[in-house]
Short mmCIF file of C-alpha atoms and ligand atoms in Angstrom, two decimals:
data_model
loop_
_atom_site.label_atom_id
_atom_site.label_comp_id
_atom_site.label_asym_id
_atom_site.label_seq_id
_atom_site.Cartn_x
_atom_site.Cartn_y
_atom_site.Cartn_z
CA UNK S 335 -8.73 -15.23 -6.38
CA UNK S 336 -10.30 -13.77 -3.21
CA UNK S 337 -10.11 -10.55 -2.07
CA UNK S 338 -11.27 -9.26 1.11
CA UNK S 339 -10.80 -5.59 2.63
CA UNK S 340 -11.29 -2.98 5.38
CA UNK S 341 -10.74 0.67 5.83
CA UNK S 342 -9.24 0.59 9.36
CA UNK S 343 -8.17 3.91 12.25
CA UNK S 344 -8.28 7.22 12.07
CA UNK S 345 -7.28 7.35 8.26
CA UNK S 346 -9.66 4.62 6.69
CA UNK S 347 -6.62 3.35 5.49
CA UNK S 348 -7.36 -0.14 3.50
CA UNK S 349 -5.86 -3.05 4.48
CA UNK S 350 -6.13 -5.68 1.79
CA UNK S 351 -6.50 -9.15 2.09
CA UNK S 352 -5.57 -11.53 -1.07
CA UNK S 353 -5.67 -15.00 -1.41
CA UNK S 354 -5.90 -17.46 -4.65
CA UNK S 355 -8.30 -19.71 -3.29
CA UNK S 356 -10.68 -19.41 -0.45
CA UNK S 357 -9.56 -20.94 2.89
CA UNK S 358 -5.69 -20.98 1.39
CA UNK S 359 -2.74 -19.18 2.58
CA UNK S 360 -2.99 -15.26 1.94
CA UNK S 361 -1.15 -12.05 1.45
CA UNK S 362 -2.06 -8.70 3.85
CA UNK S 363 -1.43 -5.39 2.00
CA UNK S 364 -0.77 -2.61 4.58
CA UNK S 365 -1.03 -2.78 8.39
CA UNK S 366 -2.80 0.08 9.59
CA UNK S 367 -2.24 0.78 13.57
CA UNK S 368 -5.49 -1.31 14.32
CA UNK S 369 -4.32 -4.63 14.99
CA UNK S 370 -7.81 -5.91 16.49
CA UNK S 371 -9.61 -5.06 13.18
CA UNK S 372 -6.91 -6.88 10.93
CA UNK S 373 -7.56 -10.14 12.79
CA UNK S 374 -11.15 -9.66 12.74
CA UNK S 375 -10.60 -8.80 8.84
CA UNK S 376 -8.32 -12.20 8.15
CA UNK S 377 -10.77 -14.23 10.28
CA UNK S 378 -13.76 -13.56 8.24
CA UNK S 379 -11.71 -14.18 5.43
CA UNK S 380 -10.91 -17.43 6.34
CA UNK S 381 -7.25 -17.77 5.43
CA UNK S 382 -4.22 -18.01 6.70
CA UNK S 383 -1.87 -15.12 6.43
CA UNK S 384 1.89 -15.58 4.41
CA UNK S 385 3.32 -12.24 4.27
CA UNK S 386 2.89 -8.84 4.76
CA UNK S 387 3.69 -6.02 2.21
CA UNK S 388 3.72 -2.60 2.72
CA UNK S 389 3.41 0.06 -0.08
CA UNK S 390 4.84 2.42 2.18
CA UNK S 391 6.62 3.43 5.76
CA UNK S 392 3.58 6.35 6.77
CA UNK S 393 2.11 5.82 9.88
CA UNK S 394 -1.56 4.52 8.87
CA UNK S 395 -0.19 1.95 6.39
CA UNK S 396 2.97 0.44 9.09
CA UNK S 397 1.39 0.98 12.51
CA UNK S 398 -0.06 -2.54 12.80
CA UNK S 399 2.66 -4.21 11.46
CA UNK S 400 4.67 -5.78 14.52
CA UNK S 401 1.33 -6.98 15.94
CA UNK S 402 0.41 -8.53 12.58
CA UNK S 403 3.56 -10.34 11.93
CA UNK S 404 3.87 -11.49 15.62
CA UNK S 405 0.53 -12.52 15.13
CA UNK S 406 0.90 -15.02 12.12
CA UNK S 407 4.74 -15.71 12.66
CA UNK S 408 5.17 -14.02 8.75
CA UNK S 409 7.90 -11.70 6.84
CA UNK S 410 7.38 -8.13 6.69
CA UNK S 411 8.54 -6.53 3.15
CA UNK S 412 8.87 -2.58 2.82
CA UNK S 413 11.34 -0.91 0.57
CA UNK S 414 14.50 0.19 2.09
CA UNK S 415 14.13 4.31 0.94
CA UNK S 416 11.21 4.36 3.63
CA UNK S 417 13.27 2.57 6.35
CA UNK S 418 13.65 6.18 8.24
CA UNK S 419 9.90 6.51 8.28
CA UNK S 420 9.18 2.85 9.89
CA UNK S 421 11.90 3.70 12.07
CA UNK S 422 10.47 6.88 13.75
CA UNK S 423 6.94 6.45 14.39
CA UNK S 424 6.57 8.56 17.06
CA UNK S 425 7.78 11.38 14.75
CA UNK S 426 5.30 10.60 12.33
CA UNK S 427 2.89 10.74 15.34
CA UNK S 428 3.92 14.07 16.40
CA UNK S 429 3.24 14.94 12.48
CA UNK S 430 -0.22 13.74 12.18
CA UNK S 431 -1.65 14.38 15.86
CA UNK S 432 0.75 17.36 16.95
CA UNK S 433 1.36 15.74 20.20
CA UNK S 434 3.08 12.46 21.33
CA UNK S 435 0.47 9.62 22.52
CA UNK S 436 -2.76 9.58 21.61
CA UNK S 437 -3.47 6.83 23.60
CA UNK S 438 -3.11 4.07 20.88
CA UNK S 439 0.05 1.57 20.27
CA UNK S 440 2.06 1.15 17.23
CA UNK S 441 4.90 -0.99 16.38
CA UNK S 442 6.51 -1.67 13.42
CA UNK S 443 7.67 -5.12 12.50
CA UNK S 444 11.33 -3.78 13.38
CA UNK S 445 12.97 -5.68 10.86
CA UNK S 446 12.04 -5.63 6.69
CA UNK S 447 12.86 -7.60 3.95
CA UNK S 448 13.78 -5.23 1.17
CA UNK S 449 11.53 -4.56 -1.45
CA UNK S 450 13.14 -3.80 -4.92
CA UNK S 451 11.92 -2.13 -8.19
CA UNK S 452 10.62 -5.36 -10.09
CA UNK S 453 11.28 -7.82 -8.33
CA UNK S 454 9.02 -10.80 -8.08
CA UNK S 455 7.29 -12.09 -5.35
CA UNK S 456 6.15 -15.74 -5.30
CA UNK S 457 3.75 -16.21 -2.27
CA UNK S 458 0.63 -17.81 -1.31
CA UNK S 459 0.02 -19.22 -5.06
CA UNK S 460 0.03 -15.25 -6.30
CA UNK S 461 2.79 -13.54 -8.14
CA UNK S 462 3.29 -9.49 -7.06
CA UNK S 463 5.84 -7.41 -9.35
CA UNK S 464 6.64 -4.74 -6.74
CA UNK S 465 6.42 -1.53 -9.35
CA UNK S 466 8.56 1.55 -6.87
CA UNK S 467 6.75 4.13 -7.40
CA UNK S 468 8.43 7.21 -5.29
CA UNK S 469 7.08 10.66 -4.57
CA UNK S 470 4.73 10.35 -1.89
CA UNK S 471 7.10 8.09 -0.31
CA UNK S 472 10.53 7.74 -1.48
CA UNK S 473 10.19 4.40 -1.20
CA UNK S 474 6.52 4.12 -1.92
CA UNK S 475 5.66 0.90 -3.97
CA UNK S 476 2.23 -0.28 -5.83
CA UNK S 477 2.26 -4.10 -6.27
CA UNK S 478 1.13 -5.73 -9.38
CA UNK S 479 -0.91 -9.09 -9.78
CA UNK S 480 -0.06 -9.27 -13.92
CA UNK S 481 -2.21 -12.31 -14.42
CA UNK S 482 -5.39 -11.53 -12.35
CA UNK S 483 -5.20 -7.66 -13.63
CA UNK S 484 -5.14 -6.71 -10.31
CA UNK S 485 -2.79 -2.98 -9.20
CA UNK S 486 -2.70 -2.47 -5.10
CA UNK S 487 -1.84 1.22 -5.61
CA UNK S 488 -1.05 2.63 -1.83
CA UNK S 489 -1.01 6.11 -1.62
CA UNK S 490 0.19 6.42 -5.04
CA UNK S 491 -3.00 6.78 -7.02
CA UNK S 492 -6.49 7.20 -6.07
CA UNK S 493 -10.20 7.23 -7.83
CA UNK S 494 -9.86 10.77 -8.89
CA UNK S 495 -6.42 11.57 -7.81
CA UNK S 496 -3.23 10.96 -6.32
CA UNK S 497 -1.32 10.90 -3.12
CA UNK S 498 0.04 14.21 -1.55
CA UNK S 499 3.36 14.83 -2.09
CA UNK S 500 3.71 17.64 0.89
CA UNK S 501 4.63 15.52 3.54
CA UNK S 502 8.62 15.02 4.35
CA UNK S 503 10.15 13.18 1.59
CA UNK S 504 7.44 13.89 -0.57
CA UNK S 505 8.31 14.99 -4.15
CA UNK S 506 5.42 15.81 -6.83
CA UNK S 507 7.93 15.80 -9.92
CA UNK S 508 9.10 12.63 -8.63
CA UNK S 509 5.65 10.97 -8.51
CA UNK S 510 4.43 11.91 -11.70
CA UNK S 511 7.32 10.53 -13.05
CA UNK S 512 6.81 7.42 -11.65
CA UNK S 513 3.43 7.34 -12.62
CA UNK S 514 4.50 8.11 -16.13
CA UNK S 515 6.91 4.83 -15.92
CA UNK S 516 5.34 2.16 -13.78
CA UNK S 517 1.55 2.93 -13.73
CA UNK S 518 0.57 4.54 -16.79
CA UNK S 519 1.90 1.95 -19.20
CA UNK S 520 0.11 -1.14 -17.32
CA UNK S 521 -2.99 -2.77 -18.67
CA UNK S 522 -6.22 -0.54 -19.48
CA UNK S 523 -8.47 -2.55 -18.16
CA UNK S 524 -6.42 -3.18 -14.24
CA UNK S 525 -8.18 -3.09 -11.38
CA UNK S 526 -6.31 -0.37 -9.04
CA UNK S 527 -7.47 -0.86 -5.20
CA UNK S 528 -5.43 1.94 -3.17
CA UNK S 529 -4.80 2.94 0.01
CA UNK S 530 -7.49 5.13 0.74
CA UNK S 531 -11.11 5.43 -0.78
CA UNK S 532 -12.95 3.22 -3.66
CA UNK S 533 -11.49 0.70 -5.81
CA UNK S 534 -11.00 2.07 -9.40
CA UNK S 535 -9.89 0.80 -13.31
CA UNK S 536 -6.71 2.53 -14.55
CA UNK S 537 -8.95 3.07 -17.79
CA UNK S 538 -10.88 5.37 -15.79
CA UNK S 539 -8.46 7.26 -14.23
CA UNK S 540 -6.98 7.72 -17.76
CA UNK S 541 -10.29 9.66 -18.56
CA UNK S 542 -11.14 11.14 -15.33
CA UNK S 543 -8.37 11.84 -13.47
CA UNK S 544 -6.71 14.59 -13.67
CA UNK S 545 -3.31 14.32 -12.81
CA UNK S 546 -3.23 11.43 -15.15
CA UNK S 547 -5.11 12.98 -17.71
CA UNK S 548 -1.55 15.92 -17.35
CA UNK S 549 0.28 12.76 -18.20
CA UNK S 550 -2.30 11.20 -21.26
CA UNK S 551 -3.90 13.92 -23.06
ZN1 ZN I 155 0.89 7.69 2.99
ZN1 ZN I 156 -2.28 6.48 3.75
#
């Protein structure tokens, strides 16, 4: 398995790049609103994009996703409790910036394929169990490689903590629980690459995190 990445825009958000064998098809984790900086990403990868998945509907994760999948030709999956975020983005705009165009585009891929708690997703000679893991999102999801050990974790969970839970939508009781559920119980030894910030084991998180460490003692 290859993976390839790059924090892209404003956020540093990380858009992932995952393919079983070098030069074969691929799977892009997250979109952020730089469209230009994906391509150059998949390029140096040298593959050739299959889907898109999004862990969530915010802004920095969906902006680049009409450009990407108009791009490549490819599906767009996101889970249907964050359709009212990828619907607005100008709203989420006016959240982040506090005023309307910062002199950027976004578009969403307009229409999603529906993303549902554990189902499986064959694609580009990978298998992803989609894990929905509300509370930052309500319809945040982490995807799960089971064979490689591999957990793309969003804004869900971070090295050294979690994703905020103050934005509309967010809900902190419902995130822990869903990190109690989906994430906790996974593998020691996964590798958990999230949206934002340096790739991390979930054994390590166990013992320095925290909000996980609330959950583990
Ligand atoms: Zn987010
Ligand atoms: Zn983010």
């Amino acid at each position: 398995m290859r993976i390839t990445a790059a924090p892209l825009w404003l956020a540093a958000t990380n858009c992932w790049v995952v393919a079983a064998e070098p030069g074969g098809p691929a799977v892009i984790i997250d979109a952020p609103p730089d469209v230009p900086g994906i391509l150059e990403l998949v390029r140096r990868s040298g593959v050739a994009p299959a889907a898109l998945l999004l862990t969530h509907g915010h802004l920095d994760h969906i902006g680049g996703a009409g450009g990407v999948a108009g791009e490549y030709g490819i599906g767009t999956s996101l889970h249907p409790d964050d359709g009212w975020l990828a619907d607005d983005l100008p709203a989420q705009v006016r959240l982040l910036m506090g005023f309307e165009d910062p002199g950027e585009t976004y578009a969403g891929a307009g229409r999603y394929e529906p993303l549902a708690d554990g189902a499986v997703f064959d694609v580009a000679g990978l298998r992803f169990r989609v894990l929905h893991t509300p509370g930052h999102t309500p319809g945040h999801c982490c995807f799960w490689l089971e064979e490689q050990g591999v957990l793309f974790s969003g804004d869900h969970l971070f090295s050294g903590s979690i994703g905020r839970t103050d934005l509309p939508g967010g809900d902190y009781e419902a995130l822990m629980r869903s990190m109690a559920e989906r994430v906790v119980p996974l593998p020691s030894e996964t590798h958990v690459l999230p949206g934002h910030g340096p790739a991390t084991t979930l054994a390590r998180e166990l013992a320095i995190n925290p909000f996980l460490q609330a959950l583990h003692p």
